[in-house]
Amino acid sequence: MAYTVEVAGLTKSYGSTKVLRGVDLAIETGSVHGLLGANGAGKTTLVRILATLIGYDGGSARVAGHDVAREARAVRGQISLTGQYAAVDEMLTTRENLSMVARLRRLSRVESAARTDELIARFDLAAIADRRAGTYSGGQRRRLDLAMSMVVPPTLLFLDEPTTGLDPRSRDQVWATVRELAGTGVTVLLTTQYLEEADQLADRISVLDGGRIVAEGSPEELKTQVAGDVVRLTYGDAAGYEAALAAVRTPGVTADPVLLTVDVPTDSAPDSLRTLLDTLAAADASPRRVGMHAPSLDDVFLTLTAPTQEALR
Ligand code: ATP
């Protein structure tokens, strides 16, 4: 199997803050790989290292077979960054933005024009092709940004939160664009905090927490890792909610102090449910409502990166 990204034992500190503590990551060529992590988990740091923008302290990192530290130039020729690094010039139209990138990438005038037309069609930009980018909606701008990153298709495309702030329809359009782009053989590293986005787009997902990859697998594999269903206990008052948090000792419990809900992973066996309800009754923490749902990627994320029960209180 060929891998576009090969990272082993990668470490990086800022002063005394250890951000990456030994990250291992392998991304199969042609796949969309989701990198998930809470705010401050180190996603941007990892992306910046892979994109040769910053150095690292220990371990190794290779992109398209090149060492990111020793062969940075070769790596740069194989990658493209989008998202918060967007390079769209607001004074220029779609056509002008695309031609400018094409010319910068040393395509001839004829090649540039052909490539521009092709990308305008592929990324559904015809209706706005000759309007200045400054007037575009968020979704149109993202599609132009993606098109610009594909003028010369990179081996590895970094997509940073591609649909943040978009309405549902624009978001679906951008997702469709990313899927199409992935179908062309480009390897995509998607960093996102939106689990639904990772669920929709990623072939595999790595969860970064505490400076390490704490889980890796397809979205489905990760969901089954959170075995069984999730029991949601809903409380009518803070006292019951607090009592439940104190009583339930199951690992992976998550809670919402505003909605007064406590989510408890279970193995779905009737005995477990009975034991749980008995424990709650004994602790004077019987819920007002009990519901069950299949685990979502949100549950996976919250379970794997959950603060301790103490921290929730
Ligand atoms: P977010 O989802 O909020 O963008 P992230 O997972 O991308 O977060 P990073 O931006 O990689 O996280 O940051 C990881 C940690 O490193 C944070 O605690 C951050 O404050 C710290 N950090 C990042 N860049 C620097 C820097 N240049 N100097 C010092 N600390 C830094």
PDB file of N, CA and C and ligand atoms in Angstrom, residues 14 17 19 37-45 193, ligand 1:
ATOM      1  N   TYR A  14       6.374  24.167  22.073  1.00  0.00           N
ATOM      2  CA  TYR A  14       6.574  25.614  22.051  1.00  0.00           C
ATOM      3  C   TYR A  14       7.021  25.973  23.453  1.00  0.00           C
ATOM      4  N   THR A  17       5.590  24.111  26.473  1.00  0.00           N
ATOM      5  CA  THR A  17       4.324  23.468  26.088  1.00  0.00           C
ATOM      6  C   THR A  17       4.581  22.361  25.080  1.00  0.00           C
ATOM      7  N   VAL A  19       3.281  20.229  22.518  1.00  0.00           N
ATOM      8  CA  VAL A  19       2.052  20.177  21.717  1.00  0.00           C
ATOM      9  C   VAL A  19       1.891  18.797  21.073  1.00  0.00           C
ATOM     10  N   GLY A  37      -9.719  16.924  16.437  1.00  0.00           N
ATOM     11  CA  GLY A  37      -9.147  17.233  17.744  1.00  0.00           C
ATOM     12  C   GLY A  37      -9.812  18.469  18.284  1.00  0.00           C
ATOM     13  N   ALA A  38      -9.882  18.566  19.586  1.00  0.00           N
ATOM     14  CA  ALA A  38     -10.494  19.739  20.213  1.00  0.00           C
ATOM     15  C   ALA A  38      -9.623  20.964  19.939  1.00  0.00           C
ATOM     16  N   ASN A  39     -10.123  22.133  20.279  1.00  0.00           N
ATOM     17  CA  ASN A  39      -9.328  23.365  20.154  1.00  0.00           C
ATOM     18  C   ASN A  39      -8.017  23.182  20.893  1.00  0.00           C
ATOM     19  N   GLY A  40      -6.929  23.520  20.225  1.00  0.00           N
ATOM     20  CA  GLY A  40      -5.636  23.454  20.881  1.00  0.00           C
ATOM     21  C   GLY A  40      -5.008  22.079  20.921  1.00  0.00           C
ATOM     22  N   ALA A  41      -5.627  21.110  20.248  1.00  0.00           N
ATOM     23  CA  ALA A  41      -5.093  19.742  20.278  1.00  0.00           C
ATOM     24  C   ALA A  41      -3.778  19.620  19.516  1.00  0.00           C
ATOM     25  N   GLY A  42      -3.544  20.539  18.589  1.00  0.00           N
ATOM     26  CA  GLY A  42      -2.295  20.492  17.833  1.00  0.00           C
ATOM     27  C   GLY A  42      -2.483  20.192  16.350  1.00  0.00           C
ATOM     28  N   LYS A  43      -3.724  20.277  15.862  1.00  0.00           N
ATOM     29  CA  LYS A  43      -3.999  19.981  14.446  1.00  0.00           C
ATOM     30  C   LYS A  43      -3.239  20.928  13.525  1.00  0.00           C
ATOM     31  N   THR A  44      -3.364  22.228  13.813  1.00  0.00           N
ATOM     32  CA  THR A  44      -2.705  23.215  12.960  1.00  0.00           C
ATOM     33  C   THR A  44      -1.197  23.038  13.017  1.00  0.00           C
ATOM     34  N   THR A  45      -0.680  22.736  14.195  1.00  0.00           N
ATOM     35  CA  THR A  45       0.755  22.525  14.350  1.00  0.00           C
ATOM     36  C   THR A  45       1.218  21.366  13.452  1.00  0.00           C
ATOM     37  N   GLN A 193     -13.347  20.442  13.063  1.00  0.00           N
ATOM     38  CA  GLN A 193     -13.940  20.177  14.371  1.00  0.00           C
ATOM     39  C   GLN A 193     -15.359  19.708  14.176  1.00  0.00           C
TER      40      GLN A 193
HETATM   41  P1  ATP B   1      -7.766  24.905  16.909  1.00  0.00           P
HETATM   42  O1  ATP B   1      -8.766  23.842  16.650  1.00  0.00           O
HETATM   43  O2  ATP B   1      -8.194  25.825  18.006  1.00  0.00           O
HETATM   44  O3  ATP B   1      -7.283  25.618  15.695  1.00  0.00           O
HETATM   45  P2  ATP B   1      -5.374  23.227  16.948  1.00  0.00           P
HETATM   46  O4  ATP B   1      -5.691  21.808  17.240  1.00  0.00           O
HETATM   47  O5  ATP B   1      -5.120  23.589  15.537  1.00  0.00           O
HETATM   48  O6  ATP B   1      -6.489  24.156  17.582  1.00  0.00           O
HETATM   49  P3  ATP B   1      -2.756  24.319  17.459  1.00  0.00           P
HETATM   50  O7  ATP B   1      -3.044  25.630  16.797  1.00  0.00           O
HETATM   51  O8  ATP B   1      -1.874  23.378  16.753  1.00  0.00           O
HETATM   52  O9  ATP B   1      -4.108  23.589  17.848  1.00  0.00           O
HETATM   53  O10 ATP B   1      -2.170  24.650  18.902  1.00  0.00           O
HETATM   54  C1  ATP B   1      -1.772  23.651  19.810  1.00  0.00           C
HETATM   55  C2  ATP B   1      -1.201  24.301  21.073  1.00  0.00           C
HETATM   56  O11 ATP B   1       0.030  24.946  20.777  1.00  0.00           O
HETATM   57  C3  ATP B   1      -2.091  25.361  21.692  1.00  0.00           C
HETATM   58  O12 ATP B   1      -2.008  25.222  23.089  1.00  0.00           O
HETATM   59  C4  ATP B   1      -1.481  26.649  21.225  1.00  0.00           C
HETATM   60  O13 ATP B   1      -1.716  27.685  22.164  1.00  0.00           O
HETATM   61  C5  ATP B   1      -0.007  26.304  21.160  1.00  0.00           C
HETATM   62  N1  ATP B   1       0.699  27.092  20.116  1.00  0.00           N
HETATM   63  C6  ATP B   1       0.437  27.094  18.809  1.00  0.00           C
HETATM   64  N2  ATP B   1       1.298  27.900  18.134  1.00  0.00           N
HETATM   65  C7  ATP B   1       2.123  28.432  19.079  1.00  0.00           C
HETATM   66  C8  ATP B   1       3.236  29.352  19.034  1.00  0.00           C
HETATM   67  N3  ATP B   1       3.676  29.876  17.887  1.00  0.00           N
HETATM   68  N4  ATP B   1       3.817  29.659  20.214  1.00  0.00           N
HETATM   69  C9  ATP B   1       3.398  29.128  21.368  1.00  0.00           C
HETATM   70  N5  ATP B   1       2.369  28.263  21.473  1.00  0.00           N
HETATM   71  C10 ATP B   1       1.742  27.921  20.356  1.00  0.00           C
END
